[in-house]
């Protein structure tokens, strides 16, 4: 498989025609993966790709494949102005994986086929060849297709060659059309997860059978389309994901994501100088009410033969009967913010031995410097009967001790950080810095929250940020296994980018998420930076 | 991330050949890292034992020693706050220690003993010897580790102390250090050098 993906991937050609081979994909294809070659070339010019380790390896493999000394991609016309596709055709009994690679030079394909010792046969207007793994290769002057049944035990020979336009192509499929974006470098789309995923995972694992398919379908009950796109632009690399669901699941998720974030958290943090943060905002009351319904939905789709079905049903009923969603939701709202402020040094004690003049040993306490995280965690928590009872229990068990208006968590000897907690203004605080706790309880903390971070946290359901270059500056050699790794890390993340992860609030019928890595100075694009990262990490 | 720990074996030998033995594993210097590592199932592809598994291992060892001939007053300490573990016992003769080590080896046939440790004491010549050779399985396993994991053993120290009722006249091992009092001897080595046989902690002591 690896070999012919490579062959195809490397044969993308300059034959530029709009829409191209996408029209060969039937409208009922259940999964489509697109490599947008023009966008790829825009992200990294030939010369830069060729200079990278990845490029060098490709050139080496190409030379071997074509039995000639390849010097550049340009020379053989690979990586081009037309997209290539991989898609799953589930229109027949046999789920079939199809690769569509536009080509510039069919002689190169034939040379590679001959090199792999496959026979070439000729048909009307095209050539074909069968590989040993049941895969078939078809090609004409412009296009190479590789067709493979997913079920490896299948004896059925592929009948379609996908060299010509489909009667009704995927470009007329509304779900596909809606998500299509010419600017994405790589795109992945599944039209209906609840039907495609069970067959796909089943076929790949060779365990496809009716019962298994039903089980898997029940897991994805209510799931509709999935689209993932990778953008490798000048300023950033971005992976954007969107999943859509049926109305019953969507309405549940909409309720779970409906909640205003506690803006008071921003009064107690310095996000301007922090190393990173993580926030989430999930409506606990809705979660407890809606989740049993979602699970129930999936369970109803479970085949009756599942041996735990009755136990699961009972558990669900018990769960919703015993739990008072209203009461829990009133105490815990479900929004939180964790901020890693710094990594600081702290003296920690350890036990060692000294020996006297008769070599009798004496226990002594020594100290050493360890590097510890400085963080603060906040969550909305109704300061009522339950929190008061919990605190008095913890005090009673001597797990915490009162220090003014906050509590010190009595540490296990091996935990090197001091931990403090406090409930103020219906917010639970847990953190490491006593100074910050003093300032917060005295109402004197000076918060710094740039609006880009505030919006990132406020507007989304889950938000994560890592200020990699700031973290790089605050780490020292003792945080690494050895000097070499430390130097490697320093080099890798020097002037490095900020990383953002976002899961947006559920809107209409879809959940959107993204990961963004900003391209640091000195790199042409997100792609060249990612290639650099991969090389450095080796 | 460098982690370090000390292994100390101590023997107090009386003139009649009986005595006390104590083995200590002190990981206190790495306790904060161990505390974090023990939250994991595995670390760098090595399975991390749970506290219960460590306790069971030491309990089983103590039980075994209690049943061994010539050994008595078996004591153990398990301290997960400081990460210090000890096991000790009284012996009638050093031969009893040798027999226990041999029996342990046979018992754990799947998991061969970690080193070849043997003692001898001749009352008439007043000569005490301690033989130590790392076994080849351990050496091979050690060499299979990556550089970072090997470095951890550089910082791990093995200390062997023998104390006597009589004064020491001579030691065969040039690296052996005799105490100011003249009746105890200490040998130290990094675990790496022991495993690679760069350091030898075999020693024959001639007592007065």
CSV table of C-alpha atoms in Angstrom, one decimal, chain B:
chain,number,residue,atom,x,y,z
B,1,UNK,CA,15.3,14.9,34.8
B,2,UNK,CA,18.3,13.0,35.9
B,3,UNK,CA,17.2,10.7,38.7
B,4,UNK,CA,19.3,9.2,41.3
B,5,UNK,CA,19.2,6.7,44.1
B,6,UNK,CA,21.5,5.0,46.5
B,7,UNK,CA,21.7,1.3,47.3
B,8,UNK,CA,23.6,0.5,50.6
B,9,UNK,CA,24.4,-2.9,51.9
B,10,UNK,CA,25.8,-3.1,55.4
B,11,UNK,CA,27.1,-6.1,57.3
B,12,UNK,CA,28.2,-6.1,61.0
B,13,UNK,CA,30.3,-9.2,61.6
B,14,UNK,CA,31.1,-10.6,65.0
B,15,UNK,CA,34.2,-12.6,65.9
B,16,UNK,CA,32.1,-15.8,66.0
B,17,UNK,CA,31.0,-15.3,62.4
B,18,UNK,CA,27.4,-14.3,63.3
B,19,UNK,CA,26.1,-10.8,62.6
B,20,UNK,CA,23.6,-8.4,61.1
B,21,UNK,CA,22.8,-7.5,57.5
B,22,UNK,CA,20.9,-4.5,56.3
B,23,UNK,CA,20.0,-3.5,52.7
B,24,UNK,CA,18.7,0.0,52.1
B,25,UNK,CA,17.4,1.6,48.9
B,26,UNK,CA,17.2,5.3,49.3
B,27,UNK,CA,15.4,7.2,46.5
B,28,UNK,CA,14.7,10.3,48.5
B,29,UNK,CA,16.6,12.6,46.2
B,30,UNK,CA,14.2,11.6,43.4
B,31,UNK,CA,11.1,11.5,45.4
B,32,UNK,CA,9.2,14.3,43.6
B,33,UNK,CA,9.9,12.7,40.2
B,34,UNK,CA,9.0,9.2,41.5
B,35,UNK,CA,5.7,10.6,43.0
B,36,UNK,CA,4.8,11.7,39.5
B,37,UNK,CA,6.1,8.7,37.7
B,38,UNK,CA,4.1,6.4,40.0
B,39,UNK,CA,0.9,8.0,38.8
B,40,UNK,CA,1.7,6.5,35.4
B,41,UNK,CA,1.2,2.9,34.3
B,42,UNK,CA,4.4,2.9,32.4
B,43,UNK,CA,7.3,5.3,31.8
B,44,UNK,CA,9.6,5.1,28.8
B,45,UNK,CA,8.3,1.7,27.9
B,46,UNK,CA,9.0,0.3,31.4
B,47,UNK,CA,6.0,-0.8,33.5
B,48,UNK,CA,5.8,1.2,36.7
B,49,UNK,CA,4.9,-0.9,39.8
B,50,UNK,CA,2.1,0.3,42.0
B,51,UNK,CA,2.7,1.0,45.7
B,52,UNK,CA,0.9,-2.2,46.5
B,53,UNK,CA,3.1,-4.2,44.2
B,54,UNK,CA,6.3,-2.7,45.8
B,55,UNK,CA,4.9,-3.5,49.2
B,56,UNK,CA,4.0,-7.1,48.2
B,57,UNK,CA,7.5,-7.6,46.7
B,58,UNK,CA,9.1,-6.5,50.0
B,59,UNK,CA,6.6,-8.5,52.1
B,60,UNK,CA,7.3,-11.6,50.1
B,61,UNK,CA,11.0,-11.2,50.4
B,62,UNK,CA,10.7,-10.7,54.2
B,63,UNK,CA,8.5,-13.8,54.5
B,64,UNK,CA,11.1,-15.8,52.5
B,65,UNK,CA,14.0,-14.6,54.6
B,66,UNK,CA,12.0,-15.5,57.8
B,67,UNK,CA,11.8,-19.1,56.6
B,68,UNK,CA,15.5,-19.3,55.6
B,69,UNK,CA,17.7,-21.3,57.8
B,70,UNK,CA,20.1,-19.4,60.1
B,71,UNK,CA,18.4,-16.1,59.6
B,72,UNK,CA,16.3,-14.3,62.3
B,73,UNK,CA,14.9,-11.0,63.4
B,74,UNK,CA,13.9,-10.1,59.8
B,75,UNK,CA,12.9,-6.4,59.7
B,76,UNK,CA,11.6,-4.2,56.8
B,77,UNK,CA,10.6,-0.6,56.4
B,78,UNK,CA,8.6,0.9,53.6
B,79,UNK,CA,8.4,4.7,53.3
B,80,UNK,CA,6.6,6.1,50.3
B,81,UNK,CA,6.9,9.7,51.6
B,82,UNK,CA,10.7,9.6,51.4
B,83,UNK,CA,10.9,6.6,49.0
B,84,UNK,CA,13.3,4.7,51.3
B,85,UNK,CA,13.0,1.0,51.6
B,86,UNK,CA,15.0,-1.4,53.9
B,87,UNK,CA,15.2,-5.0,54.7
B,88,UNK,CA,17.5,-6.5,57.3
B,89,UNK,CA,18.1,-9.6,59.4
B,90,UNK,CA,20.5,-11.3,61.9
B,91,UNK,CA,22.5,-14.3,60.7
B,92,UNK,CA,24.3,-17.2,62.4
B,93,UNK,CA,26.9,-17.4,59.7
B,94,UNK,CA,27.6,-15.7,56.4
B,95,UNK,CA,26.9,-19.1,54.7
B,96,UNK,CA,23.3,-18.6,55.7
B,97,UNK,CA,23.2,-15.4,53.6
B,98,UNK,CA,24.8,-17.3,50.7
B,99,UNK,CA,22.2,-20.1,50.9
B,100,UNK,CA,19.3,-17.6,51.1
B,101,UNK,CA,20.6,-15.8,48.0
B,102,UNK,CA,21.0,-19.1,46.1
B,103,UNK,CA,17.5,-20.2,47.1
B,104,UNK,CA,16.1,-16.9,46.0
B,105,UNK,CA,17.8,-17.4,42.6
B,106,UNK,CA,16.2,-20.8,42.2
B,107,UNK,CA,12.8,-19.5,43.3
B,108,UNK,CA,12.9,-16.7,40.7
B,109,UNK,CA,14.2,-18.9,37.9
B,110,UNK,CA,12.4,-16.7,35.4
B,111,UNK,CA,13.9,-13.6,36.8
B,112,UNK,CA,17.6,-14.5,37.5
B,113,UNK,CA,19.3,-12.9,40.5
B,114,UNK,CA,20.5,-9.4,39.8
B,115,UNK,CA,24.1,-10.1,40.8
B,116,UNK,CA,26.4,-12.8,42.1
B,117,UNK,CA,26.9,-11.9,45.7
B,118,UNK,CA,28.7,-14.2,48.1
B,119,UNK,CA,30.4,-13.9,51.5
B,120,UNK,CA,32.9,-16.0,53.3
B,121,UNK,CA,34.5,-15.9,56.7
B,122,UNK,CA,37.2,-18.1,58.1
B,123,UNK,CA,37.3,-17.8,61.9
B,124,UNK,CA,40.7,-19.4,62.1
B,125,UNK,CA,42.5,-17.2,59.6
B,126,UNK,CA,40.3,-14.2,60.5
B,127,UNK,CA,39.7,-13.6,56.8
B,128,UNK,CA,36.4,-12.1,55.5
B,129,UNK,CA,35.6,-11.9,51.8
B,130,UNK,CA,32.8,-10.4,49.8
B,131,UNK,CA,32.5,-11.5,46.1
B,132,UNK,CA,30.5,-9.5,43.7
B,133,UNK,CA,30.0,-9.9,39.9
B,134,UNK,CA,27.1,-8.5,38.0
B,135,UNK,CA,25.2,-11.1,36.0
B,136,UNK,CA,25.3,-11.1,32.3
B,137,UNK,CA,21.5,-10.8,31.9
B,138,UNK,CA,21.5,-7.5,33.8
B,139,UNK,CA,24.5,-6.3,31.9
B,140,UNK,CA,22.8,-7.1,28.6
B,141,UNK,CA,19.5,-5.4,29.7
B,142,UNK,CA,21.5,-2.4,30.8
B,143,UNK,CA,23.2,-2.0,27.4
B,144,UNK,CA,19.9,-2.2,25.7
B,145,UNK,CA,18.7,1.0,27.5
B,146,UNK,CA,18.9,4.2,25.6
B,147,UNK,CA,21.5,6.8,26.6
B,148,UNK,CA,19.1,8.9,28.7
B,149,UNK,CA,18.0,5.9,30.8
B,150,UNK,CA,21.7,4.8,31.1
B,151,UNK,CA,22.5,8.2,32.5
B,152,UNK,CA,20.1,7.6,35.4
B,153,UNK,CA,22.4,4.8,36.5
B,154,UNK,CA,25.4,7.1,36.4
B,155,UNK,CA,23.9,9.0,39.3
B,156,UNK,CA,22.9,5.9,41.2
B,157,UNK,CA,25.4,4.9,43.8
B,158,UNK,CA,26.1,1.5,45.3
B,159,UNK,CA,27.7,1.6,48.8
B,160,UNK,CA,28.9,-1.5,50.6
B,161,UNK,CA,29.9,-1.2,54.3
B,162,UNK,CA,31.4,-4.0,56.4
B,163,UNK,CA,32.0,-3.5,60.2
B,164,UNK,CA,34.0,-5.8,62.4
B,165,UNK,CA,34.8,-6.3,66.1
B,166,UNK,CA,38.6,-6.5,65.3
B,167,UNK,CA,40.9,-4.0,63.6
B,168,UNK,CA,41.5,-4.3,59.8
B,169,UNK,CA,45.1,-5.2,58.8
B,170,UNK,CA,44.7,-5.3,55.1
B,171,UNK,CA,42.2,-5.0,52.2
B,172,UNK,CA,42.6,-6.7,48.8
B,173,UNK,CA,40.6,-4.0,47.0
B,174,UNK,CA,42.7,-0.8,46.5
B,175,UNK,CA,39.6,1.3,46.3
B,176,UNK,CA,38.4,0.2,49.7
B,177,UNK,CA,38.4,2.9,52.4
B,178,UNK,CA,39.1,1.9,56.0
B,179,UNK,CA,37.3,4.0,58.6
B,180,UNK,CA,39.2,6.2,61.0
B,181,UNK,CA,38.3,3.8,63.8
B,182,UNK,CA,40.1,1.1,61.8
B,183,UNK,CA,37.4,-1.6,62.1
B,184,UNK,CA,35.1,-0.7,59.2
B,185,UNK,CA,35.5,-0.6,55.4
B,186,UNK,CA,33.5,1.1,52.7
B,187,UNK,CA,33.4,0.6,48.9
B,188,UNK,CA,31.5,2.9,46.6
B,189,UNK,CA,30.7,2.8,42.9
B,190,UNK,CA,28.2,4.2,40.4
B,191,UNK,CA,25.8,1.5,39.3
B,192,UNK,CA,26.9,2.0,35.7
B,193,UNK,CA,30.6,1.3,36.6
B,194,UNK,CA,29.5,-1.8,38.6
B,195,UNK,CA,27.4,-3.1,35.7
B,196,UNK,CA,30.2,-2.5,33.2
B,197,UNK,CA,32.7,-4.0,35.6
B,198,UNK,CA,34.8,-0.8,35.5
B,199,UNK,CA,34.7,-0.8,39.3
B,200,UNK,CA,35.1,-3.9,41.4
B,201,UNK,CA,33.6,-4.1,44.9
B,202,UNK,CA,34.9,-7.6,45.6
B,203,UNK,CA,37.1,-7.4,48.7
B,204,UNK,CA,39.0,-9.7,51.1
B,205,UNK,CA,39.7,-8.2,54.5
B,206,UNK,CA,42.4,-9.6,56.8
B,207,UNK,CA,41.4,-8.9,60.4
B,208,UNK,CA,43.8,-8.7,63.3
